[in-house]
Amino acid sequence: MDILLNADLTVLANFTNPNKKVKVDFNYVVLDLYYGSTFIASQYVEPFSAPRTESKLLDIHLVTSQVRLPVAEIQRLKKEINNNAVVFKIKGVFRARSNLGSILRYSYRLYGTCMVMLNGPPTGVIRGKRCKTKR
């Protein structure tokens, strides 16, 4: 039996710069959405800056249509819907740059991963999340 997955997920992402001396420029941000090991959507975010000791909140909209799932993931999805707890994974790649004066610039990549648990369709309200960010 084939199931085609349709998903429409909006994420309010919080980018926080705890540094008291420099702003951080994010010049590359991509978020990918997975169900299990199946890639289902991707979203590029326009470059932005996070001022010193401030946060930047961004709405990121991930939409997918008619993605074919493997049989094992179809069975898992049915079980999760019956239990009213569907789990998605969001992976992010961020390229950031801090300017330390006019001469020294420090660039680095950050990798974020979030496991997000939602109520079953059609409401899909968030029930829990677990996120990690590393270099």
PDB file of C-alpha atoms in Angstrom:
ATOM      1  CA  MET A   1       0.000   0.000   0.000  1.00  0.00           C
ATOM      2  CA  ASP A   2       1.330   3.424  -0.942  1.00  0.00           C
ATOM      3  CA  ILE A   3       0.936   6.529   1.144  1.00  0.00           C
ATOM      4  CA  LEU A   4       1.889   9.963  -0.129  1.00  0.00           C
ATOM      5  CA  LEU A   5       2.737  12.392   2.651  1.00  0.00           C
ATOM      6  CA  ASN A   6       1.578  16.004   2.562  1.00  0.00           C
ATOM      7  CA  ALA A   7       2.892  18.299   5.288  1.00  0.00           C
ATOM      8  CA  ASP A   8       2.654  22.012   5.984  1.00  0.00           C
ATOM      9  CA  LEU A   9       4.786  23.056   8.948  1.00  0.00           C
ATOM     10  CA  THR A  10       5.581  26.567  10.171  1.00  0.00           C
ATOM     11  CA  VAL A  11       8.494  26.921  12.577  1.00  0.00           C
ATOM     12  CA  LEU A  12       9.207  29.989  14.681  1.00  0.00           C
ATOM     13  CA  ALA A  13      13.007  29.828  14.864  1.00  0.00           C
ATOM     14  CA  ASN A  14      14.889  31.773  17.542  1.00  0.00           C
ATOM     15  CA  PHE A  15      18.420  32.885  16.597  1.00  0.00           C
ATOM     16  CA  THR A  16      20.094  34.266  19.726  1.00  0.00           C
ATOM     17  CA  ASN A  17      23.396  36.131  19.897  1.00  0.00           C
ATOM     18  CA  PRO A  18      24.618  36.045  23.516  1.00  0.00           C
ATOM     19  CA  ASN A  19      27.813  37.972  22.674  1.00  0.00           C
ATOM     20  CA  LYS A  20      28.001  41.413  24.315  1.00  0.00           C
ATOM     21  CA  LYS A  21      30.600  42.840  21.912  1.00  0.00           C
ATOM     22  CA  VAL A  22      29.816  41.779  18.340  1.00  0.00           C
ATOM     23  CA  LYS A  23      26.810  41.176  16.126  1.00  0.00           C
ATOM     24  CA  VAL A  24      26.502  37.925  14.196  1.00  0.00           C
ATOM     25  CA  ASP A  25      25.671  37.869  10.489  1.00  0.00           C
ATOM     26  CA  PHE A  26      23.917  34.750   9.221  1.00  0.00           C
ATOM     27  CA  ASN A  27      24.638  34.676   5.494  1.00  0.00           C
ATOM     28  CA  TYR A  28      23.498  31.111   4.793  1.00  0.00           C
ATOM     29  CA  VAL A  29      20.612  29.323   6.513  1.00  0.00           C
ATOM     30  CA  VAL A  30      18.897  26.185   5.204  1.00  0.00           C
ATOM     31  CA  LEU A  31      16.406  24.058   7.119  1.00  0.00           C
ATOM     32  CA  ASP A  32      15.526  20.531   5.988  1.00  0.00           C
ATOM     33  CA  LEU A  33      12.489  18.575   7.176  1.00  0.00           C
ATOM     34  CA  TYR A  34      12.569  14.776   7.556  1.00  0.00           C
ATOM     35  CA  TYR A  35      10.084  12.126   8.483  1.00  0.00           C
ATOM     36  CA  GLY A  36      12.243   9.304   9.815  1.00  0.00           C
ATOM     37  CA  SER A  37      15.082   9.058   7.316  1.00  0.00           C
ATOM     38  CA  THR A  38      13.026  10.409   4.407  1.00  0.00           C
ATOM     39  CA  PHE A  39      13.806  13.967   3.305  1.00  0.00           C
ATOM     40  CA  ILE A  40      10.505  15.726   2.678  1.00  0.00           C
ATOM     41  CA  ALA A  41      11.096  19.508   2.468  1.00  0.00           C
ATOM     42  CA  SER A  42      13.717  22.251   2.496  1.00  0.00           C
ATOM     43  CA  GLN A  43      13.645  26.002   3.019  1.00  0.00           C
ATOM     44  CA  TYR A  44      16.333  28.629   2.399  1.00  0.00           C
ATOM     45  CA  VAL A  45      16.278  31.699   4.653  1.00  0.00           C
ATOM     46  CA  GLU A  46      17.445  35.105   3.427  1.00  0.00           C
ATOM     47  CA  PRO A  47      20.594  36.472   5.150  1.00  0.00           C
ATOM     48  CA  PHE A  48      20.041  38.424   8.380  1.00  0.00           C
ATOM     49  CA  SER A  49      21.905  39.747  11.414  1.00  0.00           C
ATOM     50  CA  ALA A  50      21.473  39.123  15.129  1.00  0.00           C
ATOM     51  CA  PRO A  51      22.540  42.249  17.083  1.00  0.00           C
ATOM     52  CA  ARG A  52      24.606  41.989  20.271  1.00  0.00           C
ATOM     53  CA  THR A  53      22.790  40.240  23.156  1.00  0.00           C
ATOM     54  CA  GLU A  54      19.573  40.051  21.150  1.00  0.00           C
ATOM     55  CA  SER A  55      17.435  37.438  19.445  1.00  0.00           C
ATOM     56  CA  LYS A  56      15.964  37.330  15.981  1.00  0.00           C
ATOM     57  CA  LEU A  57      12.710  35.399  15.490  1.00  0.00           C
ATOM     58  CA  LEU A  58      11.936  34.086  12.009  1.00  0.00           C
ATOM     59  CA  ASP A  59       8.868  32.288  10.648  1.00  0.00           C
ATOM     60  CA  ILE A  60      10.045  29.448   8.454  1.00  0.00           C
ATOM     61  CA  HIS A  61       7.449  27.682   6.348  1.00  0.00           C
ATOM     62  CA  LEU A  62       8.162  24.089   5.242  1.00  0.00           C
ATOM     63  CA  VAL A  63       5.695  22.607   2.748  1.00  0.00           C
ATOM     64  CA  THR A  64       5.787  19.231   1.089  1.00  0.00           C
ATOM     65  CA  SER A  65       3.392  17.573  -1.281  1.00  0.00           C
ATOM     66  CA  GLN A  66       2.964  13.954  -2.277  1.00  0.00           C
ATOM     67  CA  VAL A  67       6.219  12.518  -0.898  1.00  0.00           C
ATOM     68  CA  ARG A  68       6.359   8.733  -1.129  1.00  0.00           C
ATOM     69  CA  LEU A  69       7.357   7.020   2.112  1.00  0.00           C
ATOM     70  CA  PRO A  70       9.017   3.604   2.501  1.00  0.00           C
ATOM     71  CA  VAL A  71       6.807   0.823   3.865  1.00  0.00           C
ATOM     72  CA  ALA A  72       8.430   0.808   7.324  1.00  0.00           C
ATOM     73  CA  GLU A  73       7.872   4.550   7.703  1.00  0.00           C
ATOM     74  CA  ILE A  74       4.260   4.238   6.521  1.00  0.00           C
ATOM     75  CA  GLN A  75       3.627   1.732   9.315  1.00  0.00           C
ATOM     76  CA  ARG A  76       5.358   3.963  11.856  1.00  0.00           C
ATOM     77  CA  LEU A  77       3.337   7.002  10.682  1.00  0.00           C
ATOM     78  CA  LYS A  78       0.056   5.098  11.078  1.00  0.00           C
ATOM     79  CA  LYS A  79       1.046   4.061  14.604  1.00  0.00           C
ATOM     80  CA  GLU A  80       2.069   7.632  15.505  1.00  0.00           C
ATOM     81  CA  ILE A  81      -1.217   9.038  14.153  1.00  0.00           C
ATOM     82  CA  ASN A  82      -3.159   6.493  16.239  1.00  0.00           C
ATOM     83  CA  ASN A  83      -1.127   7.543  19.308  1.00  0.00           C
ATOM     84  CA  ASN A  84      -1.665  11.246  18.450  1.00  0.00           C
ATOM     85  CA  ALA A  85       2.099  11.949  18.481  1.00  0.00           C
ATOM     86  CA  VAL A  86       3.817  12.404  15.103  1.00  0.00           C
ATOM     87  CA  VAL A  87       7.589  13.049  15.180  1.00  0.00           C
ATOM     88  CA  PHE A  88       9.494  15.058  12.563  1.00  0.00           C
ATOM     89  CA  LYS A  89      13.174  15.948  12.406  1.00  0.00           C
ATOM     90  CA  ILE A  90      14.411  19.387  11.359  1.00  0.00           C
ATOM     91  CA  LYS A  91      18.075  19.785  10.414  1.00  0.00           C
ATOM     92  CA  GLY A  92      19.644  23.176   9.895  1.00  0.00           C
ATOM     93  CA  VAL A  93      22.930  24.385   8.468  1.00  0.00           C
ATOM     94  CA  PHE A  94      23.946  27.940   9.352  1.00  0.00           C
ATOM     95  CA  ARG A  95      26.977  29.916   8.186  1.00  0.00           C
ATOM     96  CA  ALA A  96      27.663  32.750  10.602  1.00  0.00           C
ATOM     97  CA  ARG A  97      30.228  35.536  10.701  1.00  0.00           C
ATOM     98  CA  SER A  98      31.295  37.826  13.513  1.00  0.00           C
ATOM     99  CA  ASN A  99      33.255  41.010  12.829  1.00  0.00           C
ATOM    100  CA  LEU A 100      35.805  41.638  15.553  1.00  0.00           C
ATOM    101  CA  GLY A 101      36.832  45.137  14.531  1.00  0.00           C
ATOM    102  CA  SER A 102      37.553  46.187  10.953  1.00  0.00           C
ATOM    103  CA  ILE A 103      40.385  43.696  10.414  1.00  0.00           C
ATOM    104  CA  LEU A 104      39.429  40.416  12.058  1.00  0.00           C
ATOM    105  CA  ARG A 105      36.437  38.438  10.799  1.00  0.00           C
ATOM    106  CA  TYR A 106      35.524  35.066  12.219  1.00  0.00           C
ATOM    107  CA  SER A 107      33.349  32.697  10.136  1.00  0.00           C
ATOM    108  CA  TYR A 108      31.971  29.379  11.282  1.00  0.00           C
ATOM    109  CA  ARG A 109      29.251  26.848  10.547  1.00  0.00           C
ATOM    110  CA  LEU A 110      26.598  25.730  12.976  1.00  0.00           C
ATOM    111  CA  TYR A 111      24.567  22.548  12.671  1.00  0.00           C
ATOM    112  CA  GLY A 112      21.227  22.270  14.403  1.00  0.00           C
ATOM    113  CA  THR A 113      18.947  19.281  14.823  1.00  0.00           C
ATOM    114  CA  CYS A 114      15.476  19.321  16.357  1.00  0.00           C
ATOM    115  CA  MET A 115      13.088  16.484  17.007  1.00  0.00           C
ATOM    116  CA  VAL A 116       9.566  17.909  17.034  1.00  0.00           C
ATOM    117  CA  MET A 117       6.518  15.993  18.303  1.00  0.00           C
ATOM    118  CA  LEU A 118       3.138  17.165  17.040  1.00  0.00           C
ATOM    119  CA  ASN A 119      -0.454  16.095  17.615  1.00  0.00           C
ATOM    120  CA  GLY A 120      -1.818  13.975  14.801  1.00  0.00           C
ATOM    121  CA  PRO A 121      -3.529  15.506  11.798  1.00  0.00           C
ATOM    122  CA  PRO A 122      -5.359  17.705  11.144  1.00  0.00           C
ATOM    123  CA  THR A 123      -4.376  20.034  14.020  1.00  0.00           C
ATOM    124  CA  GLY A 124      -0.672  19.194  14.411  1.00  0.00           C
ATOM    125  CA  VAL A 125      -0.123  21.310  17.535  1.00  0.00           C
ATOM    126  CA  ILE A 126       3.365  20.996  19.028  1.00  0.00           C
ATOM    127  CA  ARG A 127       3.607  18.649  22.020  1.00  0.00           C
ATOM    128  CA  GLY A 128       7.348  18.679  22.571  1.00  0.00           C
ATOM    129  CA  LYS A 129      10.745  19.418  21.100  1.00  0.00           C
ATOM    130  CA  ARG A 130      14.386  18.571  21.660  1.00  0.00           C
ATOM    131  CA  CYS A 131      17.053  20.644  19.910  1.00  0.00           C
ATOM    132  CA  LYS A 132      20.845  20.610  19.741  1.00  0.00           C
ATOM    133  CA  THR A 133      23.249  22.986  18.016  1.00  0.00           C
ATOM    134  CA  LYS A 134      26.941  22.280  17.469  1.00  0.00           C
ATOM    135  CA  ARG A 135      29.841  23.518  15.399  1.00  0.00           C
TER     136      ARG A 135
END
